[in-house]
PDB file of C-alpha atoms in Angstrom:
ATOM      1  CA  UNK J   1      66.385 126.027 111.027  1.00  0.00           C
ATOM      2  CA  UNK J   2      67.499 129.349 112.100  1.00  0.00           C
ATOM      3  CA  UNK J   3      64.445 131.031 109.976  1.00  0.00           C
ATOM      4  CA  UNK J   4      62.339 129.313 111.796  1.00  0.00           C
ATOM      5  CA  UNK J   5      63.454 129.519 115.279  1.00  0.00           C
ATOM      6  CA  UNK J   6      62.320 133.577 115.721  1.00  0.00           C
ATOM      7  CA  UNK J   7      61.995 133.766 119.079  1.00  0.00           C
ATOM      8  CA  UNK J   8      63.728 136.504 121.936  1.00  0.00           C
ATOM      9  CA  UNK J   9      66.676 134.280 122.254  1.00  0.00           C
ATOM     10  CA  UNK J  10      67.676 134.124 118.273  1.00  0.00           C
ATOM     11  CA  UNK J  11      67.938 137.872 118.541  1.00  0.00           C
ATOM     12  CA  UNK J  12      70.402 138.416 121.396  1.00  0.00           C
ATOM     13  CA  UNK J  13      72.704 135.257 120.494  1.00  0.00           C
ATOM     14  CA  UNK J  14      75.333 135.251 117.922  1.00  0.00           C
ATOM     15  CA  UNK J  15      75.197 131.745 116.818  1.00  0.00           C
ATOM     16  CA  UNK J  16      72.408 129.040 116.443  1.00  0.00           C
ATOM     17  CA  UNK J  17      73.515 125.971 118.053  1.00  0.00           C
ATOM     18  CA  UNK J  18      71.711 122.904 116.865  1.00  0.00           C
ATOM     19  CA  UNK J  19      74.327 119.788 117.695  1.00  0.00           C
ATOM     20  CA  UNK J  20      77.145 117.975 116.569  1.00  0.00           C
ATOM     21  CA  UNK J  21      77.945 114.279 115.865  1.00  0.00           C
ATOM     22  CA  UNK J  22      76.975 111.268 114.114  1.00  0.00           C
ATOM     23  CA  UNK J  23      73.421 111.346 112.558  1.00  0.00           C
ATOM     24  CA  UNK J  24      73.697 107.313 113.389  1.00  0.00           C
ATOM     25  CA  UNK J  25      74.864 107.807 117.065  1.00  0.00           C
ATOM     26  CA  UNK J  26      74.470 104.762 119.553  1.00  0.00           C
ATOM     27  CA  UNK J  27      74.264 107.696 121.922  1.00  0.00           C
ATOM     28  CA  UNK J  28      72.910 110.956 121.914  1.00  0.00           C
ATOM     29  CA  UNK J  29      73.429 113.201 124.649  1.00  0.00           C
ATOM     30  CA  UNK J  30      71.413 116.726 125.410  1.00  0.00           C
ATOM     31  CA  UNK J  31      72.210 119.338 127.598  1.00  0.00           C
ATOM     32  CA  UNK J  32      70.125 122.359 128.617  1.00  0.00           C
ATOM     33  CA  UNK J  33      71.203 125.263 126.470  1.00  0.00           C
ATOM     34  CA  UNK J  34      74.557 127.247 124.762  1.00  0.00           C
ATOM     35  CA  UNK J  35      76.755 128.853 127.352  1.00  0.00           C
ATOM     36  CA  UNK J  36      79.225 131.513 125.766  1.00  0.00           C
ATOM     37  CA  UNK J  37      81.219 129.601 124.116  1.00  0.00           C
ATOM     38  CA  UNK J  38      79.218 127.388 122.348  1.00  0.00           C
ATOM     39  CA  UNK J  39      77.151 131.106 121.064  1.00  0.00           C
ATOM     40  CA  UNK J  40      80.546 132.024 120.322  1.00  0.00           C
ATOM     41  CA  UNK J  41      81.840 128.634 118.128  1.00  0.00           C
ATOM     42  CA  UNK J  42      78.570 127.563 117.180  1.00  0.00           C
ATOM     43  CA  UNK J  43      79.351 123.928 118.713  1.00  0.00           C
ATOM     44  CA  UNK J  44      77.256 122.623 121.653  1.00  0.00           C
ATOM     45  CA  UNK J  45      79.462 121.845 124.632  1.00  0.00           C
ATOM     46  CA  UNK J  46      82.869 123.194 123.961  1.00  0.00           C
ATOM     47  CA  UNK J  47      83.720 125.221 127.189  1.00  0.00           C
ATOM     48  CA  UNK J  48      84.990 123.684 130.066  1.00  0.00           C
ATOM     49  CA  UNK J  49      81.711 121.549 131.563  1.00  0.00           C
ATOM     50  CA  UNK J  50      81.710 120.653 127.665  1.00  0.00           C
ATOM     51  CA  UNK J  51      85.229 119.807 128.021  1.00  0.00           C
ATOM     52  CA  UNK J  52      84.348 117.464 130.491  1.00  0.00           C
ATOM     53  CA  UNK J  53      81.957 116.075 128.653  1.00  0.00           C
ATOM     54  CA  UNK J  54      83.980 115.083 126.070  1.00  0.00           C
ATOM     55  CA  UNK J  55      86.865 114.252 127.812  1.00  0.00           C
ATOM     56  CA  UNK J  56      84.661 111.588 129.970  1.00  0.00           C
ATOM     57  CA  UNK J  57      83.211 110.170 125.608  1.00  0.00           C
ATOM     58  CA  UNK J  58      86.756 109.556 125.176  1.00  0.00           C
ATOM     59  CA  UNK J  59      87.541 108.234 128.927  1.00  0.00           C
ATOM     60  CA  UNK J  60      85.036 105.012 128.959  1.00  0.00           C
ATOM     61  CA  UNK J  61      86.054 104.364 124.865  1.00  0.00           C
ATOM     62  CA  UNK J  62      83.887 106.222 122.441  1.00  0.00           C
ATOM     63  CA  UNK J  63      85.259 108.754 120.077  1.00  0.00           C
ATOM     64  CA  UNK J  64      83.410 112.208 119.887  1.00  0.00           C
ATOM     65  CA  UNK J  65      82.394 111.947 116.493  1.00  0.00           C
ATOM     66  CA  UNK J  66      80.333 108.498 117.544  1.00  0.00           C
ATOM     67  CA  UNK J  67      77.666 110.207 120.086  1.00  0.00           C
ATOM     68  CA  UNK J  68      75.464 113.181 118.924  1.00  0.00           C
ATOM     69  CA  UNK J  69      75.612 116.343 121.168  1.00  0.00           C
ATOM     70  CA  UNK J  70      72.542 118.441 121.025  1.00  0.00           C
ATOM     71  CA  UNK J  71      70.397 121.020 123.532  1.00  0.00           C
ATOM     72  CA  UNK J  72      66.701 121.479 124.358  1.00  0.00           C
ATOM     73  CA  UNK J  73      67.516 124.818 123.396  1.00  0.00           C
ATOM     74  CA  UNK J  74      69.269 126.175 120.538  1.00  0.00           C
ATOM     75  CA  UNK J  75      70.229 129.506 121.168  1.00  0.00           C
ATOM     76  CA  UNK J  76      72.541 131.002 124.467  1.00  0.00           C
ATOM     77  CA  UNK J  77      69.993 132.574 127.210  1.00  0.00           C
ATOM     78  CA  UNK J  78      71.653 136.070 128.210  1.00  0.00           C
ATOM     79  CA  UNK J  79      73.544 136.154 131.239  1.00  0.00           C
ATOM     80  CA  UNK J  80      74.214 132.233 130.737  1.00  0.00           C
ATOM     81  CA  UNK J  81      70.500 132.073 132.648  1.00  0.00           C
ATOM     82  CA  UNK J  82      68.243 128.810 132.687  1.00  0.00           C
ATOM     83  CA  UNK J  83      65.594 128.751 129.761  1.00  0.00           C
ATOM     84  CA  UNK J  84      62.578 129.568 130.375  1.00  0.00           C
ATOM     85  CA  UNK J  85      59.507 126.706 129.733  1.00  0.00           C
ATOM     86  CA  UNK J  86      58.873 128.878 127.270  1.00  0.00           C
ATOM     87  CA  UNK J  87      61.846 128.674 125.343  1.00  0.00           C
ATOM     88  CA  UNK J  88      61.871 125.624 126.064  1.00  0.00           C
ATOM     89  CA  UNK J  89      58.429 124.478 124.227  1.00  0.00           C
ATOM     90  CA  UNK J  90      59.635 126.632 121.065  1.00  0.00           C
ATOM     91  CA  UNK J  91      62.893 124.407 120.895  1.00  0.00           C
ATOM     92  CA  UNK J  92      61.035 121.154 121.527  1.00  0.00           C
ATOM     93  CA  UNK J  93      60.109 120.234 117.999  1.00  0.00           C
ATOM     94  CA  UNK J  94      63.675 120.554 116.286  1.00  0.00           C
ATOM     95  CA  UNK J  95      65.208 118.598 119.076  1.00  0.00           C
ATOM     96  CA  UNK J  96      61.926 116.300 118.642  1.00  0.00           C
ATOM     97  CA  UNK J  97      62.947 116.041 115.458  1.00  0.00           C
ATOM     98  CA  UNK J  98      66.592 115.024 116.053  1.00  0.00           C
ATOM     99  CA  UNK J  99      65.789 112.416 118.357  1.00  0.00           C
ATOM    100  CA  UNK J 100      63.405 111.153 116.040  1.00  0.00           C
ATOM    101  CA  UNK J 101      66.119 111.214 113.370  1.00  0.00           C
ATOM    102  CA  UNK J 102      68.672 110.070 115.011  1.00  0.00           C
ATOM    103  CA  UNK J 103      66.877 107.681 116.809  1.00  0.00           C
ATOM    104  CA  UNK J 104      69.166 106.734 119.325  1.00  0.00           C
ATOM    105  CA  UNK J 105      69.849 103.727 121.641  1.00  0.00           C
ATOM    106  CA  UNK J 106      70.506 105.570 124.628  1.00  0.00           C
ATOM    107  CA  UNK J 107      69.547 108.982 125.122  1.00  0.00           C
ATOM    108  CA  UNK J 108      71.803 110.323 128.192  1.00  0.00           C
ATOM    109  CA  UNK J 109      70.130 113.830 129.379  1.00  0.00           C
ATOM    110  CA  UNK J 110      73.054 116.318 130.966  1.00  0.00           C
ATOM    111  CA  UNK J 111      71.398 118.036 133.864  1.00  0.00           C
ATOM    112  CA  UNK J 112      67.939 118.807 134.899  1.00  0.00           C
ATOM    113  CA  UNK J 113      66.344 120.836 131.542  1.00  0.00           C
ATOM    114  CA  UNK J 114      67.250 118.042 129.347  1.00  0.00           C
ATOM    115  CA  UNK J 115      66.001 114.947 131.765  1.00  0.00           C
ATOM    116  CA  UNK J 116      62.662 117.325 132.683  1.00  0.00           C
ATOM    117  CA  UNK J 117      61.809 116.757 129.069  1.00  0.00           C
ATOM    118  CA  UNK J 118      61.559 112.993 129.657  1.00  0.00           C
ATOM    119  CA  UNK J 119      60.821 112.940 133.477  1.00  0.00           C
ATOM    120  CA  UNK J 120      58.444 116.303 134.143  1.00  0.00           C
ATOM    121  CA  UNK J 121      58.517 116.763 137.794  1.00  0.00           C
ATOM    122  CA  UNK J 122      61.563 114.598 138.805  1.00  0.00           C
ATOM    123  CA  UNK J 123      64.663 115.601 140.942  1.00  0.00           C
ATOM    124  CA  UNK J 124      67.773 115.000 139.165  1.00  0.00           C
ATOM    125  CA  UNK J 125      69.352 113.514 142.855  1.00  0.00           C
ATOM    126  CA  UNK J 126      67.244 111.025 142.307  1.00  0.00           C
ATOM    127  CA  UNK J 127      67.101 109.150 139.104  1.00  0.00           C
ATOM    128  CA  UNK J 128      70.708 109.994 138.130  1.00  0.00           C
ATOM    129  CA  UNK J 129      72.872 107.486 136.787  1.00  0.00           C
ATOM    130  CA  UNK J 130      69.633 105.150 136.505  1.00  0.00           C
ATOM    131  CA  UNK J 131      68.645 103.879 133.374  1.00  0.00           C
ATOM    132  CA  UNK J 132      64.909 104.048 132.174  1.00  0.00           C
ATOM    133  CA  UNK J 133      62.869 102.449 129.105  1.00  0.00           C
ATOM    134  CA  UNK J 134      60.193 104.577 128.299  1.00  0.00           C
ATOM    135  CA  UNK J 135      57.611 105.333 125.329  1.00  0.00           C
ATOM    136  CA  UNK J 136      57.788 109.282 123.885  1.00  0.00           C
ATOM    137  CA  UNK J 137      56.078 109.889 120.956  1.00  0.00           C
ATOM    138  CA  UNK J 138      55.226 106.260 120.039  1.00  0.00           C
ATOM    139  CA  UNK J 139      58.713 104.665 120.284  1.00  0.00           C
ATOM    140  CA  UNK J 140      60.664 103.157 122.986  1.00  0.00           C
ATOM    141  CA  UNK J 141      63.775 104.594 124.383  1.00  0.00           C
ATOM    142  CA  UNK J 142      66.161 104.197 126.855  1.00  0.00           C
ATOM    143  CA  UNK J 143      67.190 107.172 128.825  1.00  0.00           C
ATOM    144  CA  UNK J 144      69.954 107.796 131.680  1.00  0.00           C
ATOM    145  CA  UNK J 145      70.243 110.439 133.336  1.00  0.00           C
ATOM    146  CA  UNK J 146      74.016 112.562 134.498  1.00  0.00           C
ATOM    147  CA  UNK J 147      74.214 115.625 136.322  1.00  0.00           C
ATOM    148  CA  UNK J 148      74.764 118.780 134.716  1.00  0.00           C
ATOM    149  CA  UNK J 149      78.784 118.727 134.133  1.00  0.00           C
ATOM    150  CA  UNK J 150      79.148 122.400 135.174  1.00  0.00           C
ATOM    151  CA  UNK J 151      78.411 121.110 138.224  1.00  0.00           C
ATOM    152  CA  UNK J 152      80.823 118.527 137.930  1.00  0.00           C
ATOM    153  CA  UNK J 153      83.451 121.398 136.689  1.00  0.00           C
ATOM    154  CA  UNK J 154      82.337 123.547 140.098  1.00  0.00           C
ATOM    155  CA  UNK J 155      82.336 120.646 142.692  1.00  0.00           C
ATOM    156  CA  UNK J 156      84.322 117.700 143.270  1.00  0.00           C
ATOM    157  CA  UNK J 157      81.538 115.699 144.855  1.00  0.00           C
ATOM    158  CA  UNK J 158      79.879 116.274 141.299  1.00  0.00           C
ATOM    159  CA  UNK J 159      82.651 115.650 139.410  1.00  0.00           C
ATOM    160  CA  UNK J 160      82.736 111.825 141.128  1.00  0.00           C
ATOM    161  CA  UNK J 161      79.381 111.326 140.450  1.00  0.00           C
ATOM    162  CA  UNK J 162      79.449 112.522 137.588  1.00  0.00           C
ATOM    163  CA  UNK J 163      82.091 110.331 136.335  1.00  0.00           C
ATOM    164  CA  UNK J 164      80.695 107.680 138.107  1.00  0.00           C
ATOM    165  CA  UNK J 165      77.403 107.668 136.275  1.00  0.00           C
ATOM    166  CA  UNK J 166      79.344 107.850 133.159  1.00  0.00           C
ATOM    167  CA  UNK J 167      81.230 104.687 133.676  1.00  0.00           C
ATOM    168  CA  UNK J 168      78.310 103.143 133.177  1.00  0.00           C
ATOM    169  CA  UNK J 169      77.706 104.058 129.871  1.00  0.00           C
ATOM    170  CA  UNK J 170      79.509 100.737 128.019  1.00  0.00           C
ATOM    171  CA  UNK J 171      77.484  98.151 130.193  1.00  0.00           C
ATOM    172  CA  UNK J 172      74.302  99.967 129.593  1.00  0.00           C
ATOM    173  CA  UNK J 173      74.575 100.487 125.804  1.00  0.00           C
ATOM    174  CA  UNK J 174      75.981  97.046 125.174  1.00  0.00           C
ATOM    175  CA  UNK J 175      73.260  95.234 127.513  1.00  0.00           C
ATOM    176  CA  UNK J 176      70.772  97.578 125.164  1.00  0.00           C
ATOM    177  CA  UNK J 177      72.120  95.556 122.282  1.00  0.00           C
ATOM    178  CA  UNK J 178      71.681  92.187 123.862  1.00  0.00           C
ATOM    179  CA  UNK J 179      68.136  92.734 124.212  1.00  0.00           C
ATOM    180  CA  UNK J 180      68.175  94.957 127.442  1.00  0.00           C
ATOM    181  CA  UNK J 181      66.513  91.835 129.540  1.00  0.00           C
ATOM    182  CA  UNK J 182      65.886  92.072 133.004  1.00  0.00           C
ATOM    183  CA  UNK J 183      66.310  89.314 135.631  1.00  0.00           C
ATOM    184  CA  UNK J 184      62.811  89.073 135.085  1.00  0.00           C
ATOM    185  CA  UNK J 185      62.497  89.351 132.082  1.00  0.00           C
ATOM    186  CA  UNK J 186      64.842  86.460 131.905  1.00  0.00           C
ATOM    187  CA  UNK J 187      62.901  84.358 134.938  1.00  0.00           C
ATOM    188  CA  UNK J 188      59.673  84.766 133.214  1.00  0.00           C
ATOM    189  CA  UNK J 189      61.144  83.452 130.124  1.00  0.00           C
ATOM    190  CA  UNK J 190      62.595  80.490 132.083  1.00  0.00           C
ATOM    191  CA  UNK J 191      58.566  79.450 133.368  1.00  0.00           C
ATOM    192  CA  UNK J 192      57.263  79.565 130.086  1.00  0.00           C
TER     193      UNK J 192
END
């Protein structure tokens, strides 16, 4: 992978950063791109929003090495800046790939980069915490959407919703395995 991914930010980062985690994961999350010290460890999500992260997997029951932890981009922007589209379309495939790989249950996007992918042209403020069953490349997916957890690391409004949102995570993926019905799904079954 790191032949291939040639672009401006390969050549200012130290490490690649592809993901972590179970190639079977129930739940994959992505975030938007390496910070400093994921360039520095290699590992996606290991400073102290990642810490958060992880310390919330563990807080509502999963272990670490159950979920997959990836990026839309692989490599750290300088000055810890947002990627641009651009980097963002030449990362797209090997996180395309992932998904497709991986092929997930629940797909929880951390922060605005990561849920633009699925939802171009949505406000994180509003779909957050909200669970969505959509069709990307051919196959259905459920996706839910957190805020970024820097943000949660920066402001305790965040941080509530944040963990909030994230409580949710066990009713969602087990109603996923019961068939994900709706109460209408269920009262149209109940007519016919």
């Amino acid at each position: 992978m790191e032949k291939e991914l040639s672009y401006e930010l390969a050549k200012t980062a130290t490490h690649i950063v592809p993901g972590e985690g179970n190639p079977d994961a129930e739940i994959m999350f992505i975030g938007e791109a390496p910070g400093r010290d994921e360039d520095v460890s290699g590992r996606p999500f290991v400073g102290r929003s990642g810490q958060l992260l992880r310390a919330n997997i563990r807080r509502v029951g999963y272990k670490e090495e159950d979920v997959f932890i990836a990026n839309v981009v692989k490599h750290r922007p300088p000055e810890n800046r947002d990627p641009t589209p651009e980097e963002i379309e030449h990362c797209a495939p090997f996180l395309d790939e992932q998904i497709r790989i991986i092929n997930p249950k629940l797909i929880v996007t951390v922060g605005r980069f990561s849920m633009g992918k699925f939802f171009p042209g949505e406000k994180i403020s509003g779909i957050h915490g909200k669970v969505f069953k959509i069709n990307w490349n051919g196959t259905n997916f459920f996706v839910f959407q957190l805020y970024h957890a820097a943000e949660a690391v920066r402001s305790t409004s965040m941080k509530q919703a944040f963990e909030k949102d994230f409580d949710k995570l066990p009713k969602i993926v087990a109603w996923i395995k019961s068939g994900a019905k709706t109460k209408i799904d269920e009262a149209k079954e109940a007519l016919f």
